[in-house]
Amino acid sequence: QASRLNMIVTTIPQRFGWKRLDKDSPWRQFCFSNVDLSEEVPFLTAVSAADVVCPIDWTGSLAWSSVVSKLSTVPPVLYLNFRVFSLGIADPGERDWYVEKEIEAVQQARMIMALSEKDKGVLSQFMKGQIIPIHVLLPPLRGDVKQLASLDYKDLKCYMPENVMAALANRPPESKCLVTCIARLSPEKHVENFVKFVEANQDLFKQHDWIPFLAGSNADQEYANKIEESLLEAASNSIIMESFLTPKALCAVLSRAVINVHPCEYDAFGMTICEAAAMGVPSLVESNGNVGAYVE
């Protein structure tokens, strides 16, 4: 089926907010008028003939809305909800903005797929009297991660990022001394909770000679700077990588981890919890039921 996939490109200049998924992302520019097409009619004809359209999250739903009015026939919508954005917002006014967008997304769907029972419950409240089937589909552990998790730590050593390798150079190769946090450096991920954990347990870190490790792409420069400065102040030996880890590098790092901290106060699922578990690493998770991968 992959050979039948056609990629339609939407060109959005970087200044509009790449690497963001919130209201400061380029959602206004992610629309039909910015689609790069030499001929519009074949594209619209193909979309009209589709069996189903699958917008992802509220941004995808808005993009789909920009196409609907141009279609001769509107196919049914399967709304793929990978995150209920309004759940991760503390400010009531800002939360209401997301709720409005997510209500619009839900109400145009014939069917909805969510990643957790928590999200299913919230999305059902957005129907406003409509009856729309919602199915929960738990994300599977990636096949390459599953395979890498079966390897011995000696076999994973060659995939270790250089700065981590240098920090572990004088330690026994089998020692577990990293306390990991793998999350995008963006406010909705609440990475400050990881910093607070390190600050509150400085004596424990010194006693066991643990090293805080933070990895995630930078989606908000001001926020990222604040997090990194605070973490280094709490533990000067902290290792910080402003990028996502490849599966090989991720498993190599987790092979030397004593615990993984998942800082989000809300997460639709939280795949790093499962990836850490595959490597035999427990995770510290918010226990209020707002993280989909957490089960009591």
Coordinates of C-alpha atoms in Angstrom, one line a residue:
Q1 CA 0.0 0.0 0.0
A2 CA 2.9 2.4 0.6
S3 CA 3.7 2.5 -3.1
R4 CA 0.2 4.1 -3.6
L5 CA 1.0 6.9 -1.2
N6 CA 1.2 10.4 -2.8
M7 CA 2.6 13.2 -0.7
I8 CA 1.0 16.6 -1.2
V9 CA 3.3 19.3 0.0
T10 CA 2.3 22.5 1.9
T11 CA 5.1 25.1 2.0
I12 CA 5.2 27.0 5.3
P13 CA 8.1 29.3 6.0
Q14 CA 10.0 28.5 9.1
R15 CA 9.2 32.0 10.6
F16 CA 5.6 30.9 11.2
G17 CA 6.6 28.5 14.0
W18 CA 8.0 25.2 12.9
K19 CA 8.4 22.4 15.5
R20 CA 5.3 23.5 17.4
L21 CA 1.9 21.8 17.7
D22 CA 0.1 24.4 19.8
K23 CA -1.8 27.6 18.9
D24 CA 1.5 29.3 18.0
S25 CA 2.2 26.7 15.3
P26 CA 1.5 27.6 11.7
W27 CA -2.0 26.2 11.7
R28 CA -3.3 29.2 9.8
Q29 CA -0.9 28.6 6.9
F30 CA -1.5 24.8 7.0
C31 CA -4.4 25.0 4.5
F32 CA -5.4 24.3 1.0
S33 CA -4.4 27.7 -0.3
N34 CA -0.8 26.9 0.5
V35 CA -0.7 23.5 -1.1
D36 CA 1.9 23.2 -3.9
L37 CA 0.1 21.9 -6.9
S38 CA 0.7 22.3 -10.5
E39 CA -2.9 21.3 -11.2
E40 CA -5.6 21.6 -8.5
V41 CA -8.4 19.7 -10.2
P42 CA -6.8 16.2 -10.2
F43 CA -6.1 16.6 -6.5
L44 CA -9.6 17.7 -5.6
T45 CA -11.1 14.9 -7.8
A46 CA -8.9 12.3 -6.0
V47 CA -9.9 13.6 -2.6
S48 CA -13.6 13.6 -3.5
A49 CA -13.3 9.9 -4.5
A50 CA -11.5 8.9 -1.3
D51 CA -13.1 6.2 0.9
V52 CA -12.2 8.1 4.1
V53 CA -10.2 11.2 5.2
C54 CA -8.1 11.0 8.3
P55 CA -7.3 14.4 9.8
I56 CA -4.8 14.3 12.7
D57 CA -5.6 16.5 15.7
W58 CA -7.3 19.9 15.6
T59 CA -4.6 21.3 13.2
G60 CA -5.3 18.5 10.6
S61 CA -9.0 19.1 11.1
L62 CA -8.7 22.8 10.3
A63 CA -6.6 21.9 7.2
W64 CA -9.3 19.5 6.1
S65 CA -12.0 22.2 6.6
S66 CA -10.1 24.4 4.1
V67 CA -10.6 21.8 1.5
V68 CA -14.2 20.7 2.1
S69 CA -15.9 23.7 0.4
K70 CA -14.0 22.9 -2.9
L71 CA -15.1 19.3 -3.2
S72 CA -17.9 17.9 -5.3
T73 CA -18.3 15.0 -2.9
V74 CA -17.2 15.0 0.7
P75 CA -15.9 11.7 1.9
P76 CA -16.4 10.6 5.6
V77 CA -13.9 11.7 8.2
L78 CA -12.1 9.4 10.6
Y79 CA -10.6 11.8 13.2
L80 CA -7.3 10.6 14.5
N81 CA -6.8 12.2 17.9
F82 CA -3.2 11.9 19.0
R83 CA -3.6 14.4 21.7
V84 CA -6.4 16.3 23.5
F85 CA -4.6 19.6 23.6
S86 CA -7.0 21.3 25.9
L87 CA -6.2 18.8 28.6
G88 CA -2.6 20.0 28.9
I89 CA -3.5 23.7 29.4
A90 CA -3.7 25.3 32.8
D91 CA -4.9 28.8 31.8
P92 CA -8.8 28.7 31.5
G93 CA -9.0 31.2 28.7
E94 CA -6.3 29.5 26.6
R95 CA -7.9 26.1 27.4
D96 CA -11.3 27.3 26.1
W97 CA -9.6 28.3 22.8
Y98 CA -8.4 24.7 22.3
V99 CA -11.7 23.3 23.4
E100 CA -13.5 25.3 20.7
K101 CA -11.1 23.9 18.0
E102 CA -11.4 20.3 19.3
I103 CA -15.2 20.5 19.4
E104 CA -15.1 21.6 15.7
A105 CA -12.8 18.6 14.9
V106 CA -15.0 16.1 16.7
Q107 CA -18.3 17.3 15.3
Q108 CA -17.2 16.9 11.6
A109 CA -16.1 13.2 12.2
R110 CA -18.0 10.0 11.3
M111 CA -15.7 8.1 13.6
I112 CA -12.9 8.9 16.1
M113 CA -9.8 7.1 17.1
A114 CA -8.2 8.0 20.5
L115 CA -5.0 6.7 22.2
S116 CA -6.4 6.2 25.7
E117 CA -9.6 5.8 27.7
K118 CA -8.9 9.2 29.3
D119 CA -9.0 10.9 25.9
K120 CA -12.0 8.9 24.8
G121 CA -13.9 10.2 27.8
V122 CA -13.0 13.9 27.1
L123 CA -13.7 13.7 23.4
S124 CA -17.2 12.2 24.1
Q125 CA -18.0 15.4 26.0
F126 CA -17.2 17.4 22.9
M127 CA -20.0 15.8 20.9
K128 CA -22.7 18.1 22.2
G129 CA -25.5 15.5 21.7
Q130 CA -24.2 13.8 18.6
I131 CA -23.4 10.1 18.7
I132 CA -20.0 9.5 17.2
P133 CA -18.3 6.1 17.7
I134 CA -14.9 6.5 19.5
H135 CA -12.4 3.6 19.5
V136 CA -9.2 3.4 21.5
L137 CA -6.2 2.1 19.7
L138 CA -3.1 1.8 21.9
P139 CA 0.2 2.6 20.1
P140 CA 2.4 -0.5 19.7
L141 CA 6.1 -0.6 20.7
R142 CA 8.1 0.0 17.5
G143 CA 9.6 -3.2 16.0
D144 CA 13.1 -1.8 15.9
V145 CA 13.0 -0.8 19.6
K146 CA 11.7 -4.2 20.5
Q147 CA 14.6 -5.8 18.7
L148 CA 17.2 -3.5 20.2
A149 CA 15.8 -4.1 23.7
S150 CA 16.8 -7.8 23.3
L151 CA 20.5 -6.8 22.9
D152 CA 23.0 -6.8 25.6
Y153 CA 24.3 -3.4 26.8
K154 CA 27.7 -4.3 25.3
D155 CA 26.0 -4.5 21.9
L156 CA 24.3 -1.1 22.3
K157 CA 27.5 0.7 23.4
C158 CA 28.4 1.6 19.8
Y159 CA 25.1 3.6 19.5
M160 CA 25.7 5.7 22.5
P161 CA 25.8 9.5 21.8
E162 CA 29.4 10.8 22.2
N163 CA 28.7 13.3 25.0
V164 CA 27.0 10.5 27.0
M165 CA 29.9 8.1 26.3
A166 CA 32.4 10.8 27.5
A167 CA 30.4 11.3 30.8
L168 CA 30.4 7.5 31.4
A169 CA 34.0 6.9 30.5
N170 CA 35.2 6.3 34.0
R171 CA 32.3 4.1 35.1
P172 CA 31.9 0.3 34.9
P173 CA 30.3 -0.5 31.6
E174 CA 27.4 -2.3 33.3
S175 CA 26.6 0.5 35.8
K176 CA 23.2 2.2 35.6
C177 CA 23.6 5.9 36.6
L178 CA 21.5 7.9 34.2
V179 CA 18.2 9.5 35.3
T180 CA 16.5 10.2 32.0
C181 CA 13.8 12.6 30.7
I182 CA 13.0 12.3 27.1
A183 CA 10.5 15.0 26.1
R184 CA 10.1 17.8 23.7
L185 CA 11.2 21.1 25.2
S186 CA 7.8 22.8 25.1
P187 CA 5.6 24.1 27.9
E188 CA 2.8 21.5 27.4
K189 CA 5.3 18.7 28.2
H190 CA 6.0 20.2 31.7
V191 CA 9.7 19.4 31.6
E192 CA 10.1 21.7 34.6
N193 CA 8.8 18.7 36.6
F194 CA 12.0 16.9 35.8
V195 CA 14.0 19.8 37.0
K196 CA 12.0 19.9 40.2
F197 CA 12.6 16.2 40.7
V198 CA 16.4 16.7 40.4
E199 CA 16.3 19.7 42.7
A200 CA 14.3 17.9 45.4
N201 CA 16.6 14.9 45.3
Q202 CA 20.0 16.4 45.1
D203 CA 21.3 14.5 48.1
L204 CA 20.1 11.2 46.5
F205 CA 21.8 12.1 43.2
K206 CA 25.1 12.8 45.0
Q207 CA 24.9 9.7 47.1
H208 CA 24.5 7.4 44.1
D209 CA 26.5 9.6 41.7
W210 CA 23.5 9.8 39.3
I211 CA 23.6 11.9 36.1
P212 CA 20.5 13.7 34.9
F213 CA 19.9 13.2 31.2
L214 CA 17.5 15.4 29.2
A215 CA 16.8 14.9 25.5
G216 CA 14.2 16.5 23.3
S217 CA 13.8 18.9 20.4
N218 CA 13.6 22.6 21.1
A219 CA 10.1 23.8 20.3
D220 CA 10.3 27.0 22.4
Q221 CA 13.7 28.7 22.7
E222 CA 12.8 30.8 25.7
Y223 CA 11.3 27.9 27.6
A224 CA 14.2 25.6 26.6
N225 CA 16.8 28.1 27.9
K226 CA 15.0 28.4 31.2
I227 CA 14.8 24.6 31.6
E228 CA 18.4 24.0 30.7
E229 CA 19.8 26.7 32.9
S230 CA 17.7 25.5 35.9
L231 CA 18.7 21.9 35.3
L232 CA 22.4 22.7 35.2
E233 CA 22.1 24.8 38.3
A234 CA 20.5 21.9 40.1
A235 CA 23.1 19.4 38.8
S236 CA 26.1 20.7 37.0
N237 CA 26.9 17.2 35.6
S238 CA 23.6 17.1 33.7
I239 CA 23.7 16.0 30.0
I240 CA 21.4 17.9 27.7
M241 CA 20.6 17.1 24.1
E242 CA 18.4 19.4 22.1
S243 CA 17.3 16.7 19.7
F244 CA 15.2 13.5 19.5
L245 CA 17.2 10.3 19.9
T246 CA 17.3 7.7 17.2
P247 CA 15.9 4.3 18.3
K248 CA 19.5 3.0 18.6
A249 CA 20.7 6.0 20.6
L250 CA 17.6 5.9 22.8
C251 CA 18.1 2.2 23.7
A252 CA 21.8 2.7 24.3
V253 CA 21.0 5.6 26.7
L254 CA 18.2 3.6 28.4
S255 CA 20.5 0.6 28.9
R256 CA 22.5 2.8 31.3
A257 CA 19.4 4.4 33.0
V258 CA 18.3 3.7 36.6
I259 CA 15.0 5.4 36.2
N260 CA 13.1 7.4 33.5
V261 CA 11.1 10.5 34.5
H262 CA 8.0 11.2 32.3
P263 CA 7.2 14.9 33.3
C264 CA 4.0 15.5 31.5
E265 CA 0.9 16.2 33.6
Y266 CA -1.1 15.1 30.6
D267 CA -0.1 12.9 27.7
A268 CA -2.3 11.0 25.3
F269 CA -0.1 8.0 25.7
G270 CA 3.6 8.5 26.5
M271 CA 5.6 6.1 24.3
T272 CA 8.8 6.7 26.1
I273 CA 7.3 5.0 29.1
C274 CA 6.9 1.8 27.1
E275 CA 10.3 2.2 25.5
A276 CA 11.9 2.5 28.9
A277 CA 10.0 -0.5 30.1
A278 CA 11.2 -2.5 27.2
M279 CA 14.7 -1.8 28.4
G280 CA 13.8 -2.8 31.9
V281 CA 13.8 0.8 33.2
P282 CA 10.9 1.9 35.5
S283 CA 9.3 5.3 34.9
L284 CA 8.2 8.0 37.3
V285 CA 4.8 9.1 36.0
E286 CA 2.0 11.5 37.1
S287 CA -0.4 9.2 38.9
N288 CA -3.6 11.2 38.3
G289 CA -4.6 9.1 35.4
N290 CA -3.8 11.7 32.8
V291 CA -1.0 9.7 31.1
G292 CA -2.4 7.1 28.8
A293 CA 0.4 4.6 29.1
Y294 CA 0.1 4.5 32.9
V295 CA -2.0 1.7 34.3
E296 CA -2.4 1.1 38.0

